[in-house]
Amino acid sequence: MTSTTEASGRVIALARGMRELVQDQAGESERIRTLTDAIVDEMWATGLMSAFNPAVAGGLEPSFTEMIETWIEMAWQDGSFGWIGIANLPSSFAAASYLPDDGFAEVFAAHDNHVTMGGQFFPNGRGTTVAGGYQLSGSWSFGSGIGHSQYIATGFFPMDNGEMRWVSEGLPDMRVAVVPRAEISFDDGWHVQGLKGTGSYDYSAKDVFVPQSRTFALFVRKPRRGSSPATRMGLMPVTAAGHASWALGVAKSMLDDVAELAATKYRMSDMASLAGRPTFQKGLAHHVAAWRAARLLVLDAFSTAEAAVAAGEDLTPTLRADMRAAAVFATDTSRSCAEWAHLVAGTSSIREGSRLERAFRDMYTGTQHAFISEKVAMDCAQIWLGLTEDHFGL
């Protein structure tokens, strides 16, 4: 296997060093439906698992370009490995950046920053206000990366005397609770077509007490720790960059693999190899160019917003819309590249356990996510058209 895009950077090198292990363990991760211990252990041994954290939490505080290229590399190796990258790494990044000091001390400092975290940030739970915190109950689906996480992130609506709390007109308070694994009930349910190795279980909580210090606002952009612009941009841009990068990485693995296959691939009754067919050459040129264009758009949108924040400017609705639209476009483009690669590879792409077959299943599972849906594209367009001033969820 070869990869035609090799980016520099400290964090990217950590991920790249795991290629052989991830390739060897990918099938076993699918079988057990969560990452193998060997991969998780190596993520910690290399420092990759905590690399996106603020420095005080053992991280390297990478730029958006480094994060994007790292995620592309991880997803290029294996879709499930890449998905863990956009689940565990942003979860601990957010908790380490935004938890109050007492919560940070309990979760991170007390464990020497050796904290793996995953879960569902959408507020599917309710937290009844009680002395010192919240009594949390709810059910969450697709808690990516929780198969091996010590702490589980759970989004919830705070409830005061049975009433929803509002932070402004039309905007309810939404918070994230960080809950020890032992206090969560795992309902599993992760029997799926693709991304089988991500441990994205359903889970629930019933009347679990969570201190205020182990919660933070979902849309907060004022970090308590960390100096990188990303910490002042909030969880939504980091999540969007992750989804875009993941799709680009999986698509690139398929484009690279089918290009390598082409020299020796002969279709039935065809005298020329796949590489010798003009239609394949045209298709490869088109889809590689489309992939490169999508990657550059993602890098431009996120780097532009990052530079604005670094200069002390506001993260405007337009900048946020630009990032989210780039993520949707990259996802759509990547899915198109994957479909083409799957088709031209013929029977080579349907063999169970092959990289092409697994990547195709992963692509059509990961791109079902609501975070990069057509609704997001419409929200972006409404801001560009001046039909609305803002969509808080972007």
mmCIF file of C-alpha atoms in Angstrom:
data_model
loop_
_atom_site.group_PDB
_atom_site.id
_atom_site.type_symbol
_atom_site.label_atom_id
_atom_site.label_comp_id
_atom_site.label_asym_id
_atom_site.label_seq_id
_atom_site.Cartn_x
_atom_site.Cartn_y
_atom_site.Cartn_z
ATOM 1 C CA MET A 1 0.000 0.000 0.000
ATOM 2 C CA THR A 2 1.217 3.498 -0.743
ATOM 3 C CA SER A 3 -0.036 6.917 0.191
ATOM 4 C CA THR A 4 0.647 9.817 -2.126
ATOM 5 C CA THR A 5 0.073 12.536 0.478
ATOM 6 C CA GLU A 6 2.664 12.591 3.244
ATOM 7 C CA ALA A 7 2.286 15.536 5.609
ATOM 8 C CA SER A 8 4.832 16.679 8.121
ATOM 9 C CA GLY A 9 4.081 17.334 11.766
ATOM 10 C CA ARG A 10 4.615 15.799 15.164
ATOM 11 C CA VAL A 11 1.149 14.341 15.664
ATOM 12 C CA ILE A 12 0.905 13.011 12.120
ATOM 13 C CA ALA A 13 4.148 11.099 12.655
ATOM 14 C CA LEU A 14 2.679 9.447 15.752
ATOM 15 C CA ALA A 15 -0.259 8.184 13.721
ATOM 16 C CA ARG A 16 1.849 7.146 10.749
ATOM 17 C CA GLY A 17 3.987 4.958 12.963
ATOM 18 C CA MET A 18 0.949 2.773 13.690
ATOM 19 C CA ARG A 19 0.307 1.647 10.106
ATOM 20 C CA GLU A 20 1.610 -1.894 10.425
ATOM 21 C CA LEU A 21 -0.151 -2.585 13.715
ATOM 22 C CA VAL A 22 -3.496 -1.145 12.583
ATOM 23 C CA GLN A 23 -3.410 -3.139 9.347
ATOM 24 C CA ASP A 24 -2.665 -6.313 11.297
ATOM 25 C CA GLN A 25 -5.404 -5.701 13.877
ATOM 26 C CA ALA A 26 -8.184 -4.275 11.688
ATOM 27 C CA GLY A 27 -9.957 -7.589 11.177
ATOM 28 C CA GLU A 28 -9.865 -8.442 14.881
ATOM 29 C CA SER A 29 -11.262 -5.015 15.793
ATOM 30 C CA GLU A 30 -14.196 -5.728 13.507
ATOM 31 C CA ARG A 31 -14.701 -9.150 15.058
ATOM 32 C CA ILE A 32 -14.822 -7.890 18.648
ATOM 33 C CA ARG A 33 -16.684 -4.701 17.565
ATOM 34 C CA THR A 34 -14.271 -2.318 19.277
ATOM 35 C CA LEU A 35 -10.594 -1.452 18.903
ATOM 36 C CA THR A 36 -8.205 -4.148 20.082
ATOM 37 C CA ASP A 37 -6.221 -3.590 23.261
ATOM 38 C CA ALA A 38 -3.047 -3.629 21.173
ATOM 39 C CA ILE A 39 -4.140 -0.578 19.165
ATOM 40 C CA VAL A 40 -5.417 1.323 22.212
ATOM 41 C CA ASP A 41 -2.231 0.561 24.136
ATOM 42 C CA GLU A 42 -0.092 1.762 21.241
ATOM 43 C CA MET A 43 -2.092 4.992 20.970
ATOM 44 C CA TRP A 44 -1.142 5.649 24.579
ATOM 45 C CA ALA A 45 2.448 4.461 24.174
ATOM 46 C CA THR A 46 3.036 6.863 21.279
ATOM 47 C CA GLY A 47 1.173 9.762 22.890
ATOM 48 C CA LEU A 48 -1.410 9.871 20.099
ATOM 49 C CA MET A 49 -4.398 9.350 22.407
ATOM 50 C CA SER A 50 -3.767 12.579 24.316
ATOM 51 C CA ALA A 51 -2.033 14.540 21.545
ATOM 52 C CA PHE A 52 -4.925 16.935 20.847
ATOM 53 C CA ASN A 53 -5.258 17.907 24.529
ATOM 54 C CA PRO A 54 -4.057 21.165 26.054
ATOM 55 C CA ALA A 55 -0.429 20.892 27.124
ATOM 56 C CA VAL A 56 -1.372 20.733 30.813
ATOM 57 C CA ALA A 57 -3.354 17.574 29.999
ATOM 58 C CA GLY A 58 -0.467 15.902 28.195
ATOM 59 C CA GLY A 59 -1.236 17.230 24.737
ATOM 60 C CA LEU A 60 0.637 18.937 21.925
ATOM 61 C CA GLU A 61 -2.071 21.486 21.028
ATOM 62 C CA PRO A 62 -1.802 20.918 17.259
ATOM 63 C CA SER A 63 -3.024 23.352 14.637
ATOM 64 C CA PHE A 64 -6.105 22.550 12.581
ATOM 65 C CA THR A 65 -3.867 21.578 9.671
ATOM 66 C CA GLU A 66 -2.061 19.043 11.866
ATOM 67 C CA MET A 67 -5.335 17.685 13.234
ATOM 68 C CA ILE A 68 -6.824 17.340 9.759
ATOM 69 C CA GLU A 69 -3.779 15.587 8.312
ATOM 70 C CA THR A 70 -3.557 13.290 11.351
ATOM 71 C CA TRP A 71 -7.192 12.253 10.989
ATOM 72 C CA ILE A 72 -6.740 11.684 7.253
ATOM 73 C CA GLU A 73 -3.786 9.425 8.012
ATOM 74 C CA MET A 74 -5.690 7.457 10.650
ATOM 75 C CA ALA A 75 -8.727 6.935 8.426
ATOM 76 C CA TRP A 76 -6.463 6.019 5.500
ATOM 77 C CA GLN A 77 -5.097 3.182 7.625
ATOM 78 C CA ASP A 78 -8.546 1.903 8.641
ATOM 79 C CA GLY A 79 -11.983 3.458 8.891
ATOM 80 C CA SER A 80 -12.644 2.291 12.445
ATOM 81 C CA PHE A 81 -9.232 3.496 13.623
ATOM 82 C CA GLY A 82 -9.896 6.851 11.982
ATOM 83 C CA TRP A 83 -13.346 7.091 13.576
ATOM 84 C CA ILE A 84 -11.824 6.494 17.003
ATOM 85 C CA GLY A 85 -9.532 9.394 16.171
ATOM 86 C CA ILE A 86 -12.483 11.735 15.657
ATOM 87 C CA ALA A 87 -14.283 10.358 18.735
ATOM 88 C CA ASN A 88 -11.772 9.865 21.557
ATOM 89 C CA LEU A 89 -9.358 12.678 20.702
ATOM 90 C CA PRO A 90 -11.921 15.531 20.488
ATOM 91 C CA SER A 91 -13.774 14.219 23.563
ATOM 92 C CA SER A 92 -10.718 14.468 25.806
ATOM 93 C CA PHE A 93 -9.716 17.739 24.082
ATOM 94 C CA ALA A 94 -13.058 19.282 25.035
ATOM 95 C CA ALA A 95 -13.158 17.965 28.594
ATOM 96 C CA ALA A 96 -9.558 18.984 29.283
ATOM 97 C CA SER A 97 -10.167 22.455 27.826
ATOM 98 C CA TYR A 98 -13.531 23.308 29.362
ATOM 99 C CA LEU A 99 -14.073 21.405 32.628
ATOM 100 C CA PRO A 100 -13.925 23.518 35.803
ATOM 101 C CA ASP A 101 -10.728 23.181 37.813
ATOM 102 C CA ASP A 102 -12.148 20.687 40.331
ATOM 103 C CA GLY A 103 -13.456 18.484 37.528
ATOM 104 C CA PHE A 104 -10.166 18.645 35.655
ATOM 105 C CA ALA A 105 -8.303 17.645 38.800
ATOM 106 C CA GLU A 106 -10.642 14.698 39.376
ATOM 107 C CA VAL A 107 -10.694 13.430 35.795
ATOM 108 C CA PHE A 108 -7.265 14.302 34.396
ATOM 109 C CA ALA A 109 -4.746 15.266 37.094
ATOM 110 C CA ALA A 110 -5.720 12.388 39.398
ATOM 111 C CA HIS A 111 -5.025 9.923 36.571
ATOM 112 C CA ASP A 112 -1.786 11.497 35.293
ATOM 113 C CA ASN A 113 -3.743 12.602 32.186
ATOM 114 C CA HIS A 114 -4.181 8.964 31.127
ATOM 115 C CA VAL A 115 -7.854 9.436 30.278
ATOM 116 C CA THR A 116 -9.700 7.891 27.357
ATOM 117 C CA MET A 117 -13.100 9.415 26.716
ATOM 118 C CA GLY A 118 -15.899 8.943 24.192
ATOM 119 C CA GLY A 119 -19.652 9.179 23.963
ATOM 120 C CA GLN A 120 -22.557 11.170 22.589
ATOM 121 C CA PHE A 121 -22.571 14.943 23.109
ATOM 122 C CA PHE A 122 -26.075 15.527 21.755
ATOM 123 C CA PRO A 123 -28.366 16.377 24.724
ATOM 124 C CA ASN A 124 -30.448 13.214 24.866
ATOM 125 C CA GLY A 125 -30.416 13.281 28.658
ATOM 126 C CA ARG A 126 -31.964 15.427 31.355
ATOM 127 C CA GLY A 127 -30.145 16.669 34.415
ATOM 128 C CA THR A 128 -32.343 17.675 37.334
ATOM 129 C CA THR A 129 -30.665 20.412 39.333
ATOM 130 C CA VAL A 130 -29.759 19.265 42.855
ATOM 131 C CA ALA A 131 -27.345 20.538 45.488
ATOM 132 C CA GLY A 132 -23.845 20.574 43.979
ATOM 133 C CA GLY A 133 -24.764 19.321 40.532
ATOM 134 C CA TYR A 134 -27.288 17.290 38.565
ATOM 135 C CA GLN A 135 -29.225 14.052 38.829
ATOM 136 C CA LEU A 136 -28.703 12.659 35.319
ATOM 137 C CA SER A 137 -30.955 10.283 33.398
ATOM 138 C CA GLY A 138 -31.186 9.489 29.697
ATOM 139 C CA SER A 139 -30.378 7.196 26.815
ATOM 140 C CA TRP A 140 -27.772 7.840 24.151
ATOM 141 C CA SER A 141 -27.042 6.051 20.875
ATOM 142 C CA PHE A 142 -23.832 5.580 18.886
ATOM 143 C CA GLY A 143 -21.422 6.454 21.690
ATOM 144 C CA SER A 144 -18.338 6.189 19.512
ATOM 145 C CA GLY A 145 -15.170 5.014 21.221
ATOM 146 C CA ILE A 146 -16.777 3.987 24.503
ATOM 147 C CA GLY A 147 -15.751 0.344 24.149
ATOM 148 C CA HIS A 148 -12.411 1.247 25.752
ATOM 149 C CA SER A 149 -13.166 4.575 27.502
ATOM 150 C CA GLN A 150 -12.797 5.181 31.228
ATOM 151 C CA TYR A 151 -15.102 8.213 31.100
ATOM 152 C CA ILE A 152 -18.285 8.604 29.069
ATOM 153 C CA ALA A 153 -19.472 11.954 27.741
ATOM 154 C CA THR A 154 -23.234 12.488 27.941
ATOM 155 C CA GLY A 155 -25.074 15.504 26.557
ATOM 156 C CA PHE A 156 -28.058 16.724 28.588
ATOM 157 C CA PHE A 157 -30.568 19.522 29.180
ATOM 158 C CA PRO A 158 -30.396 21.007 32.704
ATOM 159 C CA MET A 159 -33.831 21.100 34.348
ATOM 160 C CA ASP A 160 -34.683 23.588 37.111
ATOM 161 C CA ASN A 161 -37.831 22.639 39.046
ATOM 162 C CA GLY A 162 -39.008 20.573 36.098
ATOM 163 C CA GLU A 163 -38.464 23.407 33.614
ATOM 164 C CA MET A 164 -35.851 23.640 30.880
ATOM 165 C CA ARG A 165 -33.168 26.256 31.478
ATOM 166 C CA TRP A 166 -32.687 28.895 28.775
ATOM 167 C CA VAL A 167 -29.472 30.799 28.066
ATOM 168 C CA SER A 168 -31.095 33.228 25.629
ATOM 169 C CA GLU A 169 -34.330 33.618 23.706
ATOM 170 C CA GLY A 170 -34.937 30.411 21.768
ATOM 171 C CA LEU A 171 -31.728 28.761 22.971
ATOM 172 C CA PRO A 172 -31.931 26.178 25.773
ATOM 173 C CA ASP A 173 -28.959 25.434 27.980
ATOM 174 C CA MET A 174 -27.148 22.323 26.772
ATOM 175 C CA ARG A 175 -24.363 20.742 28.758
ATOM 176 C CA VAL A 176 -22.019 17.775 28.671
ATOM 177 C CA ALA A 177 -21.487 15.558 31.693
ATOM 178 C CA VAL A 178 -18.327 13.486 32.150
ATOM 179 C CA VAL A 179 -19.314 10.244 33.882
ATOM 180 C CA PRO A 180 -17.112 7.370 35.133
ATOM 181 C CA ARG A 181 -17.625 4.176 33.164
ATOM 182 C CA ALA A 182 -18.872 2.241 36.202
ATOM 183 C CA GLU A 183 -21.884 4.564 36.528
ATOM 184 C CA ILE A 184 -23.111 3.972 32.955
ATOM 185 C CA SER A 185 -25.278 1.099 31.688
ATOM 186 C CA PHE A 186 -24.155 -0.204 28.312
ATOM 187 C CA ASP A 187 -26.972 -1.376 26.054
ATOM 188 C CA ASP A 188 -24.656 -2.280 23.155
ATOM 189 C CA GLY A 189 -26.690 -2.415 19.936
ATOM 190 C CA TRP A 190 -23.570 -1.979 17.788
ATOM 191 C CA HIS A 191 -24.329 -4.555 15.091
ATOM 192 C CA VAL A 192 -23.833 -2.573 11.910
ATOM 193 C CA GLN A 193 -22.683 -2.630 8.302
ATOM 194 C CA GLY A 194 -19.493 -0.630 8.683
ATOM 195 C CA LEU A 195 -17.270 0.975 11.314
ATOM 196 C CA LYS A 196 -17.711 -2.253 13.214
ATOM 197 C CA GLY A 197 -14.522 -1.788 15.221
ATOM 198 C CA THR A 198 -15.471 1.494 16.900
ATOM 199 C CA GLY A 199 -17.333 0.277 20.005
ATOM 200 C CA SER A 200 -20.092 2.805 19.323
ATOM 201 C CA TYR A 201 -22.528 1.302 21.819
ATOM 202 C CA ASP A 202 -25.879 2.585 22.995
ATOM 203 C CA TYR A 203 -25.835 3.460 26.685
ATOM 204 C CA SER A 204 -27.976 4.919 29.436
ATOM 205 C CA ALA A 205 -27.940 6.460 32.899
ATOM 206 C CA LYS A 206 -30.613 6.562 35.588
ATOM 207 C CA ASP A 207 -30.477 9.045 38.456
ATOM 208 C CA VAL A 208 -26.694 9.314 38.341
ATOM 209 C CA PHE A 209 -25.343 12.220 40.368
ATOM 210 C CA VAL A 210 -22.881 14.367 38.421
ATOM 211 C CA PRO A 211 -21.194 17.261 40.243
ATOM 212 C CA GLN A 212 -21.295 20.633 38.540
ATOM 213 C CA SER A 213 -17.511 20.451 38.254
ATOM 214 C CA ARG A 214 -17.759 17.497 35.847
ATOM 215 C CA THR A 215 -19.948 19.354 33.355
ATOM 216 C CA PHE A 216 -19.367 22.052 30.766
ATOM 217 C CA ALA A 217 -21.501 23.948 28.246
ATOM 218 C CA LEU A 218 -21.828 22.247 24.859
ATOM 219 C CA PHE A 219 -21.178 25.430 22.867
ATOM 220 C CA VAL A 220 -18.535 27.002 25.139
ATOM 221 C CA ARG A 221 -15.640 28.841 23.462
ATOM 222 C CA LYS A 222 -13.855 30.159 26.545
ATOM 223 C CA PRO A 223 -11.219 27.608 27.529
ATOM 224 C CA ARG A 224 -9.994 27.154 31.059
ATOM 225 C CA ARG A 225 -6.865 25.489 29.702
ATOM 226 C CA GLY A 226 -4.912 25.496 26.447
ATOM 227 C CA SER A 227 -3.531 28.290 24.288
ATOM 228 C CA SER A 228 -4.291 27.049 20.765
ATOM 229 C CA PRO A 229 -6.958 28.876 18.723
ATOM 230 C CA ALA A 230 -8.896 25.601 18.537
ATOM 231 C CA THR A 231 -9.724 25.833 22.241
ATOM 232 C CA ARG A 232 -11.319 29.245 21.572
ATOM 233 C CA MET A 233 -13.389 27.889 18.685
ATOM 234 C CA GLY A 234 -15.370 25.265 20.580
ATOM 235 C CA LEU A 235 -16.243 21.651 19.955
ATOM 236 C CA MET A 236 -18.317 22.145 16.776
ATOM 237 C CA PRO A 237 -15.439 23.177 14.452
ATOM 238 C CA VAL A 238 -13.190 20.431 15.831
ATOM 239 C CA THR A 239 -15.946 17.873 15.262
ATOM 240 C CA ALA A 240 -16.608 19.174 11.746
ATOM 241 C CA ALA A 241 -12.914 18.993 10.868
ATOM 242 C CA GLY A 242 -12.872 15.427 12.142
ATOM 243 C CA HIS A 243 -15.790 14.278 10.003
ATOM 244 C CA ALA A 244 -14.352 15.910 6.885
ATOM 245 C CA SER A 245 -10.910 14.442 7.482
ATOM 246 C CA TRP A 246 -12.270 10.982 8.216
ATOM 247 C CA ALA A 247 -14.157 10.843 4.923
ATOM 248 C CA LEU A 248 -11.122 12.143 3.018
ATOM 249 C CA GLY A 249 -8.891 9.512 4.611
ATOM 250 C CA VAL A 250 -11.164 6.578 3.811
ATOM 251 C CA ALA A 251 -11.674 7.796 0.246
ATOM 252 C CA LYS A 252 -7.952 8.212 -0.236
ATOM 253 C CA SER A 253 -7.283 4.680 0.932
ATOM 254 C CA MET A 254 -9.618 3.424 -1.778
ATOM 255 C CA LEU A 255 -8.136 5.650 -4.483
ATOM 256 C CA ASP A 256 -4.604 4.588 -3.532
ATOM 257 C CA ASP A 257 -5.516 0.912 -3.375
ATOM 258 C CA VAL A 258 -7.332 0.856 -6.696
ATOM 259 C CA ALA A 259 -4.436 2.701 -8.372
ATOM 260 C CA GLU A 260 -2.061 0.054 -7.030
ATOM 261 C CA LEU A 261 -4.402 -2.734 -8.116
ATOM 262 C CA ALA A 262 -4.793 -1.335 -11.631
ATOM 263 C CA ALA A 263 -1.466 -2.600 -12.971
ATOM 264 C CA THR A 264 -2.362 -6.255 -12.358
ATOM 265 C CA LYS A 265 -6.164 -6.147 -12.574
ATOM 266 C CA TYR A 266 -7.748 -7.651 -15.709
ATOM 267 C CA ARG A 267 -11.487 -7.757 -16.141
ATOM 268 C CA MET A 268 -12.994 -10.827 -17.802
ATOM 269 C CA SER A 269 -12.545 -10.826 -21.616
ATOM 270 C CA ASP A 270 -10.517 -7.599 -21.432
ATOM 271 C CA MET A 271 -7.021 -7.792 -23.008
ATOM 272 C CA ALA A 272 -5.745 -4.655 -21.262
ATOM 273 C CA SER A 273 -5.082 -4.199 -17.571
ATOM 274 C CA LEU A 274 -7.243 -1.781 -15.667
ATOM 275 C CA ALA A 275 -4.401 0.744 -15.756
ATOM 276 C CA GLY A 276 -4.328 0.546 -19.553
ATOM 277 C CA ARG A 277 -7.981 1.414 -20.020
ATOM 278 C CA PRO A 278 -8.561 5.055 -21.046
ATOM 279 C CA THR A 279 -11.845 5.183 -19.138
ATOM 280 C CA PHE A 280 -10.052 4.172 -15.950
ATOM 281 C CA GLN A 281 -7.323 6.744 -16.545
ATOM 282 C CA LYS A 282 -9.919 9.470 -17.021
ATOM 283 C CA GLY A 283 -11.841 8.379 -13.946
ATOM 284 C CA LEU A 284 -8.736 8.235 -11.784
ATOM 285 C CA ALA A 285 -7.635 11.707 -12.880
ATOM 286 C CA HIS A 286 -11.084 13.130 -12.159
ATOM 287 C CA HIS A 287 -11.513 11.573 -8.733
ATOM 288 C CA VAL A 288 -7.969 12.223 -7.506
ATOM 289 C CA ALA A 289 -8.364 15.861 -8.584
ATOM 290 C CA ALA A 290 -11.754 16.069 -6.846
ATOM 291 C CA TRP A 291 -10.260 14.596 -3.677
ATOM 292 C CA ARG A 292 -7.373 17.048 -3.713
ATOM 293 C CA ALA A 293 -9.746 19.969 -4.258
ATOM 294 C CA ALA A 294 -11.934 18.876 -1.344
ATOM 295 C CA ARG A 295 -8.906 18.530 0.942
ATOM 296 C CA LEU A 296 -7.665 21.998 0.014
ATOM 297 C CA LEU A 297 -11.116 23.483 0.656
ATOM 298 C CA VAL A 298 -11.177 21.919 4.122
ATOM 299 C CA LEU A 299 -7.670 23.152 4.940
ATOM 300 C CA ASP A 300 -8.527 26.651 3.688
ATOM 301 C CA ALA A 301 -11.830 26.974 5.565
ATOM 302 C CA PHE A 302 -10.489 25.786 8.900
ATOM 303 C CA SER A 303 -7.136 27.570 8.629
ATOM 304 C CA THR A 304 -8.892 30.846 7.753
ATOM 305 C CA ALA A 305 -11.163 30.621 10.789
ATOM 306 C CA GLU A 306 -8.235 29.583 12.983
ATOM 307 C CA ALA A 307 -6.164 32.564 11.831
ATOM 308 C CA ALA A 308 -9.038 34.955 12.543
ATOM 309 C CA VAL A 309 -9.424 33.655 16.090
ATOM 310 C CA ALA A 310 -5.652 33.707 16.635
ATOM 311 C CA ALA A 311 -5.710 37.398 15.660
ATOM 312 C CA GLY A 312 -8.354 38.110 18.300
ATOM 313 C CA GLU A 313 -11.310 38.306 15.933
ATOM 314 C CA ASP A 314 -14.718 36.776 16.563
ATOM 315 C CA LEU A 315 -15.631 33.380 15.185
ATOM 316 C CA THR A 316 -18.430 34.784 13.056
ATOM 317 C CA PRO A 317 -21.437 32.819 11.783
ATOM 318 C CA THR A 318 -19.996 33.091 8.261
ATOM 319 C CA LEU A 319 -16.681 31.543 9.312
ATOM 320 C CA ARG A 320 -18.531 28.737 11.080
ATOM 321 C CA ALA A 321 -20.755 28.189 8.044
ATOM 322 C CA ASP A 322 -17.696 28.060 5.786
ATOM 323 C CA MET A 323 -16.161 25.302 7.907
ATOM 324 C CA ARG A 324 -19.319 23.229 8.120
ATOM 325 C CA ALA A 325 -20.040 23.572 4.390
ATOM 326 C CA ALA A 326 -16.482 22.473 3.612
ATOM 327 C CA ALA A 327 -17.004 19.403 5.794
ATOM 328 C CA VAL A 328 -20.218 18.498 3.979
ATOM 329 C CA PHE A 329 -18.600 19.009 0.575
ATOM 330 C CA ALA A 330 -15.585 16.903 1.512
ATOM 331 C CA THR A 331 -17.877 14.144 2.713
ATOM 332 C CA ASP A 332 -19.969 14.174 -0.456
ATOM 333 C CA THR A 333 -16.858 14.221 -2.640
ATOM 334 C CA SER A 334 -15.237 11.412 -0.693
ATOM 335 C CA ARG A 335 -18.331 9.255 -0.968
ATOM 336 C CA SER A 336 -18.317 9.767 -4.745
ATOM 337 C CA CYS A 337 -14.630 8.784 -4.907
ATOM 338 C CA ALA A 338 -15.317 5.661 -2.862
ATOM 339 C CA GLU A 339 -18.221 4.632 -5.064
ATOM 340 C CA TRP A 340 -16.087 4.978 -8.203
ATOM 341 C CA ALA A 341 -13.148 3.052 -6.713
ATOM 342 C CA HIS A 342 -15.455 0.258 -5.553
ATOM 343 C CA LEU A 343 -17.025 -0.026 -9.002
ATOM 344 C CA VAL A 344 -13.833 -0.048 -11.097
ATOM 345 C CA ALA A 345 -12.125 -2.548 -8.790
ATOM 346 C CA GLY A 346 -14.728 -5.137 -9.746
ATOM 347 C CA THR A 347 -14.725 -8.348 -7.735
ATOM 348 C CA SER A 348 -11.563 -7.259 -5.911
ATOM 349 C CA SER A 349 -13.689 -4.821 -3.911
ATOM 350 C CA ILE A 350 -16.203 -7.388 -2.667
ATOM 351 C CA ARG A 351 -13.823 -9.835 -0.989
ATOM 352 C CA GLU A 352 -14.589 -9.890 2.726
ATOM 353 C CA GLY A 353 -11.725 -8.557 4.813
ATOM 354 C CA SER A 354 -9.982 -6.637 2.041
ATOM 355 C CA ARG A 355 -9.176 -2.976 2.622
ATOM 356 C CA LEU A 356 -11.357 -1.962 -0.329
ATOM 357 C CA GLU A 357 -14.349 -3.901 0.925
ATOM 358 C CA ARG A 358 -14.012 -2.697 4.497
ATOM 359 C CA ALA A 359 -13.424 0.930 3.469
ATOM 360 C CA PHE A 360 -16.512 0.910 1.260
ATOM 361 C CA ARG A 361 -18.693 -0.346 4.116
ATOM 362 C CA ASP A 362 -17.131 2.164 6.470
ATOM 363 C CA MET A 363 -17.728 5.052 4.082
ATOM 364 C CA TYR A 364 -21.416 4.329 3.670
ATOM 365 C CA THR A 365 -21.819 3.994 7.433
ATOM 366 C CA GLY A 366 -19.838 7.047 8.506
ATOM 367 C CA THR A 367 -21.448 9.371 5.982
ATOM 368 C CA GLN A 368 -24.899 8.700 7.447
ATOM 369 C CA HIS A 369 -23.981 10.934 10.380
ATOM 370 C CA ALA A 370 -26.291 13.915 10.950
ATOM 371 C CA PHE A 371 -23.322 16.220 11.516
ATOM 372 C CA ILE A 372 -22.557 16.326 7.783
ATOM 373 C CA SER A 373 -26.132 16.003 6.461
ATOM 374 C CA GLU A 374 -27.846 18.084 3.791
ATOM 375 C CA LYS A 375 -29.607 20.011 6.603
ATOM 376 C CA VAL A 376 -26.207 21.383 7.616
ATOM 377 C CA ALA A 377 -25.560 22.556 4.055
ATOM 378 C CA MET A 378 -28.916 24.340 4.008
ATOM 379 C CA ASP A 379 -28.149 26.047 7.332
ATOM 380 C CA CYS A 380 -24.870 27.309 5.876
ATOM 381 C CA ALA A 381 -26.542 28.602 2.739
ATOM 382 C CA GLN A 382 -29.153 30.481 4.781
ATOM 383 C CA ILE A 383 -26.370 32.386 6.522
ATOM 384 C CA TRP A 384 -24.612 33.170 3.237
ATOM 385 C CA LEU A 385 -27.913 34.365 1.729
ATOM 386 C CA GLY A 386 -28.723 36.563 4.703
ATOM 387 C CA LEU A 387 -31.905 34.619 5.455
ATOM 388 C CA THR A 388 -30.816 34.193 9.062
ATOM 389 C CA GLU A 389 -28.163 35.746 11.216
ATOM 390 C CA ASP A 390 -26.968 32.511 12.788
ATOM 391 C CA HIS A 391 -27.596 28.836 13.407
ATOM 392 C CA PHE A 392 -26.249 28.141 16.889
ATOM 393 C CA GLY A 393 -25.536 24.477 16.079
ATOM 394 C CA LEU A 394 -22.937 25.281 13.397
#
